[in-house]
Structures are given as C-alpha cells and as structure tokens.
C-alpha cells in the first residue's frame, strides 16, 4: 500500500526544512507547494495567525484533494504592541512597490525601530499556529510559542526570517546560531507540531 501523503501548504523553504525534520519517521510522504507550481497564491488577509493558517490549509486541501498542513507564524514584540505579528513576512514592504522584502530587510527595519531600547524592553515571542485540514472537511489545530529577546545586532547563519536577531536566553545565542536540530527542540513550530504529531499518528490510517 502506498504511504499516506500530506501537503505542507507553504512556499517558505525555511519552514519546509524544519517541518520535514519534525515530521520525519511518521511514514507519511511529505509534499510542499513547490510540488504544485500551478496552485494560485492564497491571500493572507486574516487578522490572526490562526485565521490565516486555517484559510491556507483548507484551500490547499480543497485544491489538491490531499490532507494539507499550514503554518502561519511570526514575531510579536511586546514594546511594539505585538508588531510585526501577522505582517512579519512583509514588515519592510514599501506599499508603493510590488517587491516582497527579504528576511534581512525585515529584521533590519525591526533593529532600527528598536535602536536604543534597553534589554528589559526587548522581550519578544515567536508564535506558530498550525492547521491540518483533511479533504473530508475535518480540521485540527495547534499553537506553539517561543519566548526570547530582540538582540542588539544580527548573529548566526542558520534558520530563516528573524532568527539572526532573536535571542534565546536559555542558550545565550541567537536562534540563527543554534542550528536546525536545537531549534527544532525549542521553537514555536516544534511546540505546535508536537501536539499535532500525536493527532497525525492517530489518524494516519485514514489519510
Ligand atoms: P507561507 O505563507 O508560504 O507559509 P510566509 O513566509 O509568507 O510563507 P508567514 O505568512 O507565516 O509565511 O510569515 C512568516 C514570517 O514570520 C516569516 O517570513 C518570517 O519572517 C517570520 N518567521 C516565522 N517563523 C520563523 C522562524 O522560525 N524563525 C524566524 N522567523 C520566522
């Protein structure tokens, strides 16, 4: 019998790498949106991570007729009232231009905004909402968070997004200095997926 298949409903290569490692060993074949180049872009217009993840997962399950797992995630900085939040991927976007900013554009904008703020005001958290949508309409959800600080300057080469400026106090390193294996033990994504992994194991035979 062929292995059950799951589509990771993301175009973000950093997320795909981490999710693939976190879902290893389940006996589920993992595809991503790179395997479906003709699928339309799914607009992320929700006010929350949960809303966006739900839309992405349900739409991809509907279009591919396969179980779809979407991750909507981002960084919330307390001193900025929770920004960049759901706008994390496009924080440095110039709305008059079509180009999507790169990761370094986004974290540079954040560091500039926070210049001069002392450590006690630099608290932040990564948030990840994961939604698994099945073609029969069933939906499963999980959330994970990871608390830390915004560093004064970027460090490290691993990971993606804001990892070079996200200080992990337990390790006294930025997330980008930690590497995939350690990140996948403590990240918001790992925590969200830990809960969903059990659900996946229990429904694997139905996929
Ligand atoms: P998809 O919608 O295709 O999944 P995306 O990059 O647009 O890709 P999001 O809308 O969920 O995904 O935005 C997530 C952004 O939040 C991401 O681009 C990073 O800037 C940031 N982010 C999320 N998880 C992160 C992590 O583990 N490390 C660093 N930055 C992260």
CSV table of C-alpha atoms and ligand atoms in Angstrom, one decimal:
chain,number,residue,atom,x,y,z
A,1,UNK,CA,0.0,0.0,0.0
A,2,UNK,CA,1.3,3.5,-0.9
A,3,UNK,CA,2.3,5.7,2.1
A,4,UNK,CA,-0.2,8.4,3.0
A,5,UNK,CA,0.6,11.8,1.6
A,6,UNK,CA,0.5,15.2,3.3
A,7,UNK,CA,1.0,18.6,1.6
A,8,UNK,CA,2.9,21.2,3.6
A,9,UNK,CA,0.9,24.3,2.5
A,10,UNK,CA,3.9,26.7,2.4
A,11,UNK,CA,6.2,28.3,-0.1
A,12,UNK,CA,8.7,29.2,2.6
A,13,UNK,CA,11.8,27.0,2.2
A,14,UNK,CA,12.9,27.5,5.8
A,15,UNK,CA,9.6,26.3,7.1
A,16,UNK,CA,9.6,23.3,4.7
A,17,UNK,CA,13.1,22.3,6.0
A,18,UNK,CA,12.0,22.5,9.7
A,19,UNK,CA,8.6,20.8,9.1
A,20,UNK,CA,10.2,18.0,7.2
A,21,UNK,CA,12.6,17.2,10.0
A,22,UNK,CA,9.8,17.5,12.6
A,23,UNK,CA,7.5,15.1,10.7
A,24,UNK,CA,10.3,12.6,9.9
A,25,UNK,CA,9.7,9.0,10.9
A,26,UNK,CA,5.9,9.1,10.7
A,27,UNK,CA,5.8,7.1,7.5
A,28,UNK,CA,4.0,9.9,5.7
A,29,UNK,CA,5.1,11.2,2.3
A,30,UNK,CA,5.6,14.9,2.5
A,31,UNK,CA,5.0,17.3,-0.4
A,32,UNK,CA,5.1,21.1,-0.4
A,33,UNK,CA,3.7,23.8,-2.6
A,34,UNK,CA,6.9,23.5,-4.7
A,35,UNK,CA,5.3,20.2,-5.9
A,36,UNK,CA,2.2,22.1,-7.1
A,37,UNK,CA,3.5,25.1,-9.1
A,38,UNK,CA,0.2,25.8,-10.7
A,39,UNK,CA,-1.8,26.4,-7.5
A,40,UNK,CA,-2.9,30.0,-7.1
A,41,UNK,CA,-1.5,32.3,-4.5
A,42,UNK,CA,-3.7,32.1,-1.3
A,43,UNK,CA,-4.2,35.6,0.1
A,44,UNK,CA,-3.3,36.1,3.8
A,45,UNK,CA,-5.8,38.7,4.9
A,46,UNK,CA,-6.8,37.4,8.3
A,47,UNK,CA,-6.2,39.4,11.5
A,48,UNK,CA,-4.7,36.4,13.3
A,49,UNK,CA,-2.2,33.6,12.7
A,50,UNK,CA,-4.9,31.1,13.3
A,51,UNK,CA,-7.3,32.6,10.7
A,52,UNK,CA,-4.5,32.7,8.1
A,53,UNK,CA,-3.4,29.1,8.8
A,54,UNK,CA,-7.0,27.9,8.6
A,55,UNK,CA,-7.6,29.5,5.2
A,56,UNK,CA,-4.3,28.2,3.8
A,57,UNK,CA,-4.8,24.6,5.0
A,58,UNK,CA,-8.5,24.4,3.9
A,59,UNK,CA,-7.8,25.9,0.5
A,60,UNK,CA,-4.9,23.7,-0.3
A,61,UNK,CA,-6.8,20.5,0.9
A,62,UNK,CA,-9.7,21.6,-1.4
A,63,UNK,CA,-7.4,22.2,-4.4
A,64,UNK,CA,-5.2,19.2,-4.1
A,65,UNK,CA,-7.7,16.7,-2.6
A,66,UNK,CA,-4.9,15.8,-0.1
A,67,UNK,CA,-4.5,16.4,3.6
A,68,UNK,CA,-2.9,19.9,4.0
A,69,UNK,CA,-0.8,21.3,6.9
A,70,UNK,CA,-0.4,25.1,7.0
A,71,UNK,CA,1.8,27.0,9.3
A,72,UNK,CA,1.2,30.7,9.9
A,73,UNK,CA,3.7,32.2,12.1
A,74,UNK,CA,5.6,35.4,13.0
A,75,UNK,CA,7.2,37.5,15.6
A,76,UNK,CA,5.5,39.6,18.3
A,77,UNK,CA,7.4,42.3,20.1
A,78,UNK,CA,5.7,43.5,23.3
A,79,UNK,CA,7.2,47.0,23.2
A,80,UNK,CA,5.8,47.4,19.6
A,81,UNK,CA,2.3,46.4,20.6
A,82,UNK,CA,2.7,42.9,19.1
A,83,UNK,CA,4.2,44.1,15.8
A,84,UNK,CA,5.3,42.8,13.3
A,85,UNK,CA,2.8,40.0,14.1
A,86,UNK,CA,0.8,38.7,11.1
A,87,UNK,CA,2.8,41.2,8.9
A,88,UNK,CA,6.2,39.5,9.8
A,89,UNK,CA,6.9,38.3,6.3
A,90,UNK,CA,6.3,41.7,4.7
A,91,UNK,CA,7.3,44.1,7.6
A,92,UNK,CA,9.7,46.2,5.5
A,93,UNK,CA,7.4,46.3,2.4
A,94,UNK,CA,7.2,49.6,0.7
A,95,UNK,CA,3.5,49.5,-0.2
A,96,UNK,CA,4.1,51.5,-3.4
A,97,UNK,CA,6.4,48.8,-4.7
A,98,UNK,CA,5.5,45.3,-5.8
A,99,UNK,CA,8.7,43.7,-4.5
A,100,UNK,CA,8.4,41.5,-1.4
A,101,UNK,CA,11.1,42.3,1.2
A,102,UNK,CA,13.8,39.8,2.0
A,103,UNK,CA,14.4,38.4,5.6
A,104,UNK,CA,17.3,40.9,6.2
A,105,UNK,CA,15.2,43.9,5.1
A,106,UNK,CA,12.6,42.9,7.7
A,107,UNK,CA,15.0,42.4,10.7
A,108,UNK,CA,16.9,45.5,9.8
A,109,UNK,CA,13.8,47.5,10.0
A,110,UNK,CA,13.0,46.0,13.4
A,111,UNK,CA,16.5,46.7,14.7
A,112,UNK,CA,16.3,50.3,13.6
A,113,UNK,CA,12.9,50.7,15.2
A,114,UNK,CA,14.2,49.3,18.5
A,115,UNK,CA,17.6,51.2,18.5
A,116,UNK,CA,18.4,52.4,22.0
A,117,UNK,CA,15.8,50.3,23.7
A,118,UNK,CA,17.3,48.5,26.8
A,119,UNK,CA,17.3,44.7,27.2
A,120,UNK,CA,14.3,44.8,29.6
A,121,UNK,CA,12.1,46.3,26.8
A,122,UNK,CA,13.3,44.0,24.1
A,123,UNK,CA,11.1,41.0,25.0
A,124,UNK,CA,9.5,39.1,22.1
A,125,UNK,CA,8.0,35.8,21.1
A,126,UNK,CA,7.7,33.7,18.1
A,127,UNK,CA,4.2,32.4,17.5
A,128,UNK,CA,3.1,29.5,15.3
A,129,UNK,CA,-0.4,28.3,14.5
A,130,UNK,CA,-0.6,25.1,12.6
A,131,UNK,CA,-3.8,23.8,11.0
A,132,UNK,CA,-4.2,20.4,9.4
A,133,UNK,CA,-7.2,20.2,7.1
A,134,UNK,CA,-8.4,17.0,5.6
A,135,UNK,CA,-10.2,16.8,2.2
A,136,UNK,CA,-13.3,15.4,4.1
A,137,UNK,CA,-13.6,18.8,5.9
A,138,UNK,CA,-12.1,17.8,9.3
A,139,UNK,CA,-9.8,20.4,10.8
A,140,UNK,CA,-7.2,20.0,13.6
A,141,UNK,CA,-5.3,23.0,15.2
A,142,UNK,CA,-2.3,23.6,17.4
A,143,UNK,CA,-0.3,26.6,18.7
A,144,UNK,CA,3.2,27.0,19.8
A,145,UNK,CA,5.2,29.9,21.3
A,146,UNK,CA,8.8,30.6,22.0
A,147,UNK,CA,9.9,33.5,24.2
A,148,UNK,CA,13.1,35.5,23.9
A,149,UNK,CA,14.5,38.9,23.2
A,150,UNK,CA,15.4,41.0,20.2
A,151,UNK,CA,19.2,41.1,20.0
A,152,UNK,CA,21.2,44.3,19.5
A,153,UNK,CA,22.8,43.0,16.3
A,154,UNK,CA,22.4,40.0,14.0
A,155,UNK,CA,24.4,36.8,14.6
A,156,UNK,CA,24.4,33.4,13.1
A,157,UNK,CA,23.8,31.8,9.7
A,158,UNK,CA,21.2,29.1,10.3
A,159,UNK,CA,17.4,29.2,10.1
A,160,UNK,CA,15.5,32.0,8.3
A,161,UNK,CA,13.4,35.1,8.9
A,162,UNK,CA,14.1,36.9,12.2
A,163,UNK,CA,16.3,34.1,13.6
A,164,UNK,CA,19.6,36.2,13.4
A,165,UNK,CA,18.1,38.8,15.7
A,166,UNK,CA,16.1,36.5,18.1
A,167,UNK,CA,18.0,36.0,21.3
A,168,UNK,CA,17.3,32.7,23.1
A,169,UNK,CA,18.1,33.2,26.8
A,170,UNK,CA,18.5,29.5,27.7
A,171,UNK,CA,21.4,29.2,25.2
A,172,UNK,CA,22.7,32.8,25.3
A,173,UNK,CA,22.7,32.6,21.5
A,174,UNK,CA,20.5,33.9,18.7
A,175,UNK,CA,18.2,31.3,17.1
A,176,UNK,CA,20.4,31.5,13.9
A,177,UNK,CA,23.4,30.4,15.9
A,178,UNK,CA,21.7,27.3,17.2
A,179,UNK,CA,21.2,25.2,14.1
A,180,UNK,CA,18.2,23.1,12.9
A,181,UNK,CA,18.5,20.3,15.5
A,182,UNK,CA,18.4,22.6,18.5
A,183,UNK,CA,15.9,24.9,17.0
A,184,UNK,CA,13.6,22.0,16.4
A,185,UNK,CA,13.7,21.2,20.1
A,186,UNK,CA,12.5,24.6,21.3
A,187,UNK,CA,10.9,26.6,18.6
A,188,UNK,CA,7.3,27.7,18.3
A,189,UNK,CA,6.9,25.5,15.3
A,190,UNK,CA,8.3,22.4,17.1
A,191,UNK,CA,5.9,23.1,20.0
A,192,UNK,CA,2.9,23.4,17.8
A,193,UNK,CA,3.8,20.3,15.9
A,194,UNK,CA,4.4,18.2,19.0
A,195,UNK,CA,0.7,18.4,19.7
A,196,UNK,CA,-0.3,17.8,16.0
A,197,UNK,CA,2.1,14.9,15.6
A,198,UNK,CA,0.0,12.8,18.0
A,199,UNK,CA,-3.1,13.6,16.1
A,200,UNK,CA,-1.3,12.6,12.9
A,201,UNK,CA,-0.3,9.3,14.3
A,202,UNK,CA,-3.8,8.6,15.4
A,203,UNK,CA,-5.4,9.4,12.0
A,204,UNK,CA,-2.6,8.2,9.8
A,205,UNK,CA,-4.5,5.1,8.6
A,206,UNK,CA,-7.3,7.4,7.3
A,207,UNK,CA,-5.1,9.7,5.3
B,1,LIG,P1,3.9,30.8,3.6
B,1,LIG,O1,2.7,31.7,3.8
B,1,LIG,O2,4.0,30.3,2.2
B,1,LIG,O3,3.9,29.6,4.6
B,1,LIG,P2,5.5,33.0,4.6
B,1,LIG,O4,6.9,33.2,4.8
B,1,LIG,O5,4.7,34.1,3.9
B,1,LIG,O6,5.3,31.6,3.8
B,1,LIG,P3,4.0,33.6,7.0
B,1,LIG,O7,3.0,34.4,6.3
B,1,LIG,O8,3.6,32.6,8.1
B,1,LIG,O9,4.8,32.7,6.0
B,1,LIG,O10,5.1,34.6,7.6
B,1,LIG,C1,6.0,34.0,8.5
B,1,LIG,C2,7.1,35.1,8.7
B,1,LIG,O11,7.4,35.1,10.1
B,1,LIG,C3,8.4,34.5,8.0
B,1,LIG,O12,8.6,35.0,6.7
B,1,LIG,C4,9.5,35.1,9.0
B,1,LIG,O13,9.7,36.4,8.7
B,1,LIG,C5,8.8,35.0,10.4
B,1,LIG,N1,9.0,33.7,11.0
B,1,LIG,C6,8.1,32.7,11.2
B,1,LIG,N2,8.7,31.6,11.7
B,1,LIG,C7,10.0,32.0,11.9
B,1,LIG,C8,11.1,31.3,12.5
B,1,LIG,O14,11.1,30.0,12.8
B,1,LIG,N3,12.3,32.0,12.5
B,1,LIG,C9,12.4,33.2,12.1
B,1,LIG,N4,11.4,33.9,11.5
B,1,LIG,C10,10.2,33.3,11.5
